[in-house]
Amino acid sequence: MALLPDWPAWALYTFLGLAAFTAAVAVLQYVRDKDKSTSEAESKPSGEQLPAFRGFQRQYLTVYTIIMMADWFQGTNMYTLYSSYGVNISALFLSGFLSGAFWAGPVGFWIDKYGRRLSCIVYLVLEIVINICEHFNDFKILWISRILGGISTCEHFN
């Protein structure tokens, strides 16, 4: 296993198991869709709009994947950062999760009312503020950044 990162055994096995599960689901979905494609050829969209939609789809999925990976990688880095600050890590993470649970409904309503574009702009501004706050070794500032992080996560997934 020289090509794999130097992770603890439980994390490595979990990663490999989830990767194998994801690959198996992808193969099963491909096989299922391949069988459907021969019977539903006339129901698929065609014409002038299909290439434009495919271009939009590729662009959207590229940006979405980058943002999802950045959010995913952030968790482990936050733990290391909070550990180096010597603050109550569990209180900060719990504050972020509870903030996300509390704000999920109102944020979803707000996004439906004011639109996705404004939501993306607010999400990016919140992430900038959160990342600036993470540079301060003050529990109150870190706590506020976790509250904002819960709100931005709601925006991210709505």
PDB file of C-alpha atoms in Angstrom:
ATOM      1  CA  MET A   1       0.000   0.000   0.000  1.00  0.00           C
ATOM      2  CA  ALA A   2       2.800   2.393  -0.842  1.00  0.00           C
ATOM      3  CA  LEU A   3       0.558   4.635  -2.973  1.00  0.00           C
ATOM      4  CA  LEU A   4      -1.974   5.265  -0.219  1.00  0.00           C
ATOM      5  CA  PRO A   5      -1.602   8.039   2.361  1.00  0.00           C
ATOM      6  CA  ASP A   6      -0.245   7.365   5.824  1.00  0.00           C
ATOM      7  CA  TRP A   7      -3.644   7.209   7.531  1.00  0.00           C
ATOM      8  CA  PRO A   8      -4.692   5.180  10.572  1.00  0.00           C
ATOM      9  CA  ALA A   9      -5.814   1.664   9.627  1.00  0.00           C
ATOM     10  CA  TRP A  10      -9.496   2.304  10.438  1.00  0.00           C
ATOM     11  CA  ALA A  11      -9.590   5.389   8.211  1.00  0.00           C
ATOM     12  CA  LEU A  12      -7.809   3.650   5.365  1.00  0.00           C
ATOM     13  CA  TYR A  13     -10.124   0.630   5.463  1.00  0.00           C
ATOM     14  CA  THR A  14     -13.178   2.883   5.694  1.00  0.00           C
ATOM     15  CA  PHE A  15     -11.994   4.883   2.699  1.00  0.00           C
ATOM     16  CA  LEU A  16     -11.251   1.777   0.650  1.00  0.00           C
ATOM     17  CA  GLY A  17     -14.588   0.223   1.596  1.00  0.00           C
ATOM     18  CA  LEU A  18     -16.527   3.333   0.633  1.00  0.00           C
ATOM     19  CA  ALA A  19     -14.564   3.662  -2.611  1.00  0.00           C
ATOM     20  CA  ALA A  20     -15.338   0.026  -3.505  1.00  0.00           C
ATOM     21  CA  PHE A  21     -19.019   0.534  -2.628  1.00  0.00           C
ATOM     22  CA  THR A  22     -19.173   3.687  -4.761  1.00  0.00           C
ATOM     23  CA  ALA A  23     -17.547   1.895  -7.702  1.00  0.00           C
ATOM     24  CA  ALA A  24     -19.983  -1.014  -7.384  1.00  0.00           C
ATOM     25  CA  VAL A  25     -22.988   1.342  -7.354  1.00  0.00           C
ATOM     26  CA  ALA A  26     -21.621   3.174 -10.397  1.00  0.00           C
ATOM     27  CA  VAL A  27     -21.178  -0.092 -12.313  1.00  0.00           C
ATOM     28  CA  LEU A  28     -24.676  -1.276 -11.389  1.00  0.00           C
ATOM     29  CA  GLN A  29     -26.157   2.051 -12.432  1.00  0.00           C
ATOM     30  CA  TYR A  30     -24.263   1.947 -15.730  1.00  0.00           C
ATOM     31  CA  VAL A  31     -25.536  -1.563 -16.439  1.00  0.00           C
ATOM     32  CA  ARG A  32     -29.091  -0.566 -15.514  1.00  0.00           C
ATOM     33  CA  ASP A  33     -28.991   2.568 -17.673  1.00  0.00           C
ATOM     34  CA  LYS A  34     -27.434   0.684 -20.572  1.00  0.00           C
ATOM     35  CA  ASP A  35     -30.379  -1.706 -20.618  1.00  0.00           C
ATOM     36  CA  LYS A  36     -32.860   1.172 -20.470  1.00  0.00           C
ATOM     37  CA  SER A  37     -31.148   3.174 -23.214  1.00  0.00           C
ATOM     38  CA  THR A  38     -32.039   0.645 -25.900  1.00  0.00           C
ATOM     39  CA  SER A  39     -35.758   0.689 -25.002  1.00  0.00           C
ATOM     40  CA  GLU A  40     -36.116   4.424 -24.314  1.00  0.00           C
ATOM     41  CA  ALA A  41     -34.124   5.863 -27.210  1.00  0.00           C
ATOM     42  CA  GLU A  42     -37.089   7.847 -28.522  1.00  0.00           C
ATOM     43  CA  SER A  43     -37.865   9.439 -25.137  1.00  0.00           C
ATOM     44  CA  LYS A  44     -34.464  11.082 -24.728  1.00  0.00           C
ATOM     45  CA  PRO A  45     -34.225  14.793 -25.556  1.00  0.00           C
ATOM     46  CA  SER A  46     -32.610  15.652 -28.840  1.00  0.00           C
ATOM     47  CA  GLY A  47     -32.189  18.640 -31.077  1.00  0.00           C
ATOM     48  CA  GLU A  48     -30.387  21.928 -30.839  1.00  0.00           C
ATOM     49  CA  GLN A  49     -30.647  22.381 -27.057  1.00  0.00           C
ATOM     50  CA  LEU A  50     -28.999  19.123 -26.025  1.00  0.00           C
ATOM     51  CA  PRO A  51     -25.347  20.188 -26.671  1.00  0.00           C
ATOM     52  CA  ALA A  52     -25.902  23.500 -24.870  1.00  0.00           C
ATOM     53  CA  PHE A  53     -27.415  21.685 -21.903  1.00  0.00           C
ATOM     54  CA  ARG A  54     -24.533  19.214 -21.785  1.00  0.00           C
ATOM     55  CA  GLY A  55     -22.045  22.115 -21.731  1.00  0.00           C
ATOM     56  CA  PHE A  56     -23.951  23.768 -18.901  1.00  0.00           C
ATOM     57  CA  GLN A  57     -24.106  20.450 -17.072  1.00  0.00           C
ATOM     58  CA  ARG A  58     -20.334  19.932 -17.327  1.00  0.00           C
ATOM     59  CA  GLN A  59     -19.623  23.469 -16.144  1.00  0.00           C
ATOM     60  CA  TYR A  60     -22.044  23.169 -13.216  1.00  0.00           C
ATOM     61  CA  LEU A  61     -20.759  19.769 -12.121  1.00  0.00           C
ATOM     62  CA  THR A  62     -17.141  20.939 -12.294  1.00  0.00           C
ATOM     63  CA  VAL A  63     -17.776  23.914 -10.011  1.00  0.00           C
ATOM     64  CA  TYR A  64     -20.024  21.853  -7.724  1.00  0.00           C
ATOM     65  CA  THR A  65     -17.375  19.140  -7.372  1.00  0.00           C
ATOM     66  CA  ILE A  66     -14.662  21.658  -6.488  1.00  0.00           C
ATOM     67  CA  ILE A  67     -16.867  23.289  -3.843  1.00  0.00           C
ATOM     68  CA  MET A  68     -17.933  19.932  -2.379  1.00  0.00           C
ATOM     69  CA  MET A  69     -14.336  18.732  -2.137  1.00  0.00           C
ATOM     70  CA  ALA A  70     -13.238  21.983  -0.505  1.00  0.00           C
ATOM     71  CA  ASP A  71     -16.014  21.667   2.066  1.00  0.00           C
ATOM     72  CA  TRP A  72     -15.181  18.007   2.662  1.00  0.00           C
ATOM     73  CA  PHE A  73     -11.449  18.616   3.170  1.00  0.00           C
ATOM     74  CA  GLN A  74     -12.172  21.511   5.506  1.00  0.00           C
ATOM     75  CA  GLY A  75     -13.395  19.289   8.378  1.00  0.00           C
ATOM     76  CA  THR A  76     -10.103  17.570   9.108  1.00  0.00           C
ATOM     77  CA  ASN A  77      -8.182  20.813   8.813  1.00  0.00           C
ATOM     78  CA  MET A  78     -10.551  22.539  11.231  1.00  0.00           C
ATOM     79  CA  TYR A  79      -9.986  19.850  13.846  1.00  0.00           C
ATOM     80  CA  THR A  80      -6.206  20.235  13.568  1.00  0.00           C
ATOM     81  CA  LEU A  81      -6.475  24.035  13.745  1.00  0.00           C
ATOM     82  CA  TYR A  82      -8.757  24.004  16.790  1.00  0.00           C
ATOM     83  CA  SER A  83      -6.506  21.453  18.450  1.00  0.00           C
ATOM     84  CA  SER A  84      -3.523  23.736  18.007  1.00  0.00           C
ATOM     85  CA  TYR A  85      -5.500  26.612  19.540  1.00  0.00           C
ATOM     86  CA  GLY A  86      -6.367  24.528  22.604  1.00  0.00           C
ATOM     87  CA  VAL A  87     -10.066  25.409  22.522  1.00  0.00           C
ATOM     88  CA  ASN A  88     -13.111  23.221  23.187  1.00  0.00           C
ATOM     89  CA  ILE A  89     -13.312  21.466  19.818  1.00  0.00           C
ATOM     90  CA  SER A  90     -16.547  19.606  20.506  1.00  0.00           C
ATOM     91  CA  ALA A  91     -18.375  22.813  21.442  1.00  0.00           C
ATOM     92  CA  LEU A  92     -17.289  24.450  18.191  1.00  0.00           C
ATOM     93  CA  PHE A  93     -18.290  21.508  16.000  1.00  0.00           C
ATOM     94  CA  LEU A  94     -21.580  21.058  17.849  1.00  0.00           C
ATOM     95  CA  SER A  95     -22.343  24.763  17.442  1.00  0.00           C
ATOM     96  CA  GLY A  96     -21.835  24.465  13.702  1.00  0.00           C
ATOM     97  CA  PHE A  97     -24.043  21.392  13.380  1.00  0.00           C
ATOM     98  CA  LEU A  98     -26.811  22.881  15.538  1.00  0.00           C
ATOM     99  CA  SER A  99     -26.627  26.138  13.601  1.00  0.00           C
ATOM    100  CA  GLY A 100     -27.079  24.207  10.378  1.00  0.00           C
ATOM    101  CA  ALA A 101     -30.054  22.325  11.808  1.00  0.00           C
ATOM    102  CA  PHE A 102     -31.654  25.518  13.087  1.00  0.00           C
ATOM    103  CA  TRP A 103     -31.129  27.583   9.938  1.00  0.00           C
ATOM    104  CA  ALA A 104     -31.964  24.887   7.344  1.00  0.00           C
ATOM    105  CA  GLY A 105     -35.623  25.858   7.006  1.00  0.00           C
ATOM    106  CA  PRO A 106     -35.267  29.643   6.969  1.00  0.00           C
ATOM    107  CA  VAL A 107     -32.293  29.501   4.595  1.00  0.00           C
ATOM    108  CA  GLY A 108     -34.169  27.214   2.198  1.00  0.00           C
ATOM    109  CA  PHE A 109     -37.131  29.618   2.212  1.00  0.00           C
ATOM    110  CA  TRP A 110     -34.807  32.575   1.668  1.00  0.00           C
ATOM    111  CA  ILE A 111     -33.099  30.862  -1.274  1.00  0.00           C
ATOM    112  CA  ASP A 112     -36.451  30.051  -2.897  1.00  0.00           C
ATOM    113  CA  LYS A 113     -37.620  33.629  -2.412  1.00  0.00           C
ATOM    114  CA  TYR A 114     -34.500  35.553  -3.517  1.00  0.00           C
ATOM    115  CA  GLY A 115     -32.887  33.124  -5.946  1.00  0.00           C
ATOM    116  CA  ARG A 116     -29.900  30.848  -6.308  1.00  0.00           C
ATOM    117  CA  ARG A 117     -27.550  33.456  -7.692  1.00  0.00           C
ATOM    118  CA  LEU A 118     -27.810  35.700  -4.643  1.00  0.00           C
ATOM    119  CA  SER A 119     -27.516  32.606  -2.466  1.00  0.00           C
ATOM    120  CA  CYS A 120     -24.211  31.681  -4.134  1.00  0.00           C
ATOM    121  CA  ILE A 121     -22.883  35.198  -3.599  1.00  0.00           C
ATOM    122  CA  VAL A 122     -23.902  35.164   0.077  1.00  0.00           C
ATOM    123  CA  TYR A 123     -22.353  31.700   0.463  1.00  0.00           C
ATOM    124  CA  LEU A 124     -19.019  32.904  -0.917  1.00  0.00           C
ATOM    125  CA  VAL A 125     -19.032  36.029   1.273  1.00  0.00           C
ATOM    126  CA  LEU A 126     -19.827  33.920   4.349  1.00  0.00           C
ATOM    127  CA  GLU A 127     -16.993  31.518   3.520  1.00  0.00           C
ATOM    128  CA  ILE A 128     -14.550  34.430   3.217  1.00  0.00           C
ATOM    129  CA  VAL A 129     -15.661  35.810   6.593  1.00  0.00           C
ATOM    130  CA  ILE A 130     -15.464  32.337   8.158  1.00  0.00           C
ATOM    131  CA  ASN A 131     -11.951  31.758   6.842  1.00  0.00           C
ATOM    132  CA  ILE A 132     -10.798  35.143   8.131  1.00  0.00           C
ATOM    133  CA  CYS A 133     -12.269  34.371  11.568  1.00  0.00           C
ATOM    134  CA  GLU A 134     -10.427  31.043  11.705  1.00  0.00           C
ATOM    135  CA  HIS A 135      -7.107  32.910  11.994  1.00  0.00           C
ATOM    136  CA  PHE A 136      -7.956  34.244  15.457  1.00  0.00           C
ATOM    137  CA  ASN A 137      -7.218  32.221  18.591  1.00  0.00           C
ATOM    138  CA  ASP A 138     -10.304  33.550  20.381  1.00  0.00           C
ATOM    139  CA  PHE A 139     -13.130  31.168  21.274  1.00  0.00           C
ATOM    140  CA  LYS A 140     -15.875  33.765  20.735  1.00  0.00           C
ATOM    141  CA  ILE A 141     -14.688  34.587  17.215  1.00  0.00           C
ATOM    142  CA  LEU A 142     -14.276  30.887  16.407  1.00  0.00           C
ATOM    143  CA  TRP A 143     -17.759  30.222  17.797  1.00  0.00           C
ATOM    144  CA  ILE A 144     -19.273  32.951  15.590  1.00  0.00           C
ATOM    145  CA  SER A 145     -17.454  31.485  12.590  1.00  0.00           C
ATOM    146  CA  ARG A 146     -18.973  28.053  13.334  1.00  0.00           C
ATOM    147  CA  ILE A 147     -22.468  29.588  13.575  1.00  0.00           C
ATOM    148  CA  LEU A 148     -21.887  31.250  10.206  1.00  0.00           C
ATOM    149  CA  GLY A 149     -20.475  27.946   8.969  1.00  0.00           C
ATOM    150  CA  GLY A 150     -23.765  26.229   9.784  1.00  0.00           C
ATOM    151  CA  ILE A 151     -25.638  28.858   7.802  1.00  0.00           C
ATOM    152  CA  SER A 152     -23.258  28.614   4.848  1.00  0.00           C
ATOM    153  CA  THR A 153     -23.561  24.817   4.868  1.00  0.00           C
ATOM    154  CA  CYS A 154     -27.334  25.190   4.602  1.00  0.00           C
ATOM    155  CA  GLU A 155     -26.853  27.478   1.637  1.00  0.00           C
ATOM    156  CA  HIS A 156     -24.338  25.095   0.130  1.00  0.00           C
ATOM    157  CA  PHE A 157     -26.688  22.112   0.186  1.00  0.00           C
ATOM    158  CA  ASN A 158     -29.936  23.911  -0.757  1.00  0.00           C
TER     159      ASN A 158
END
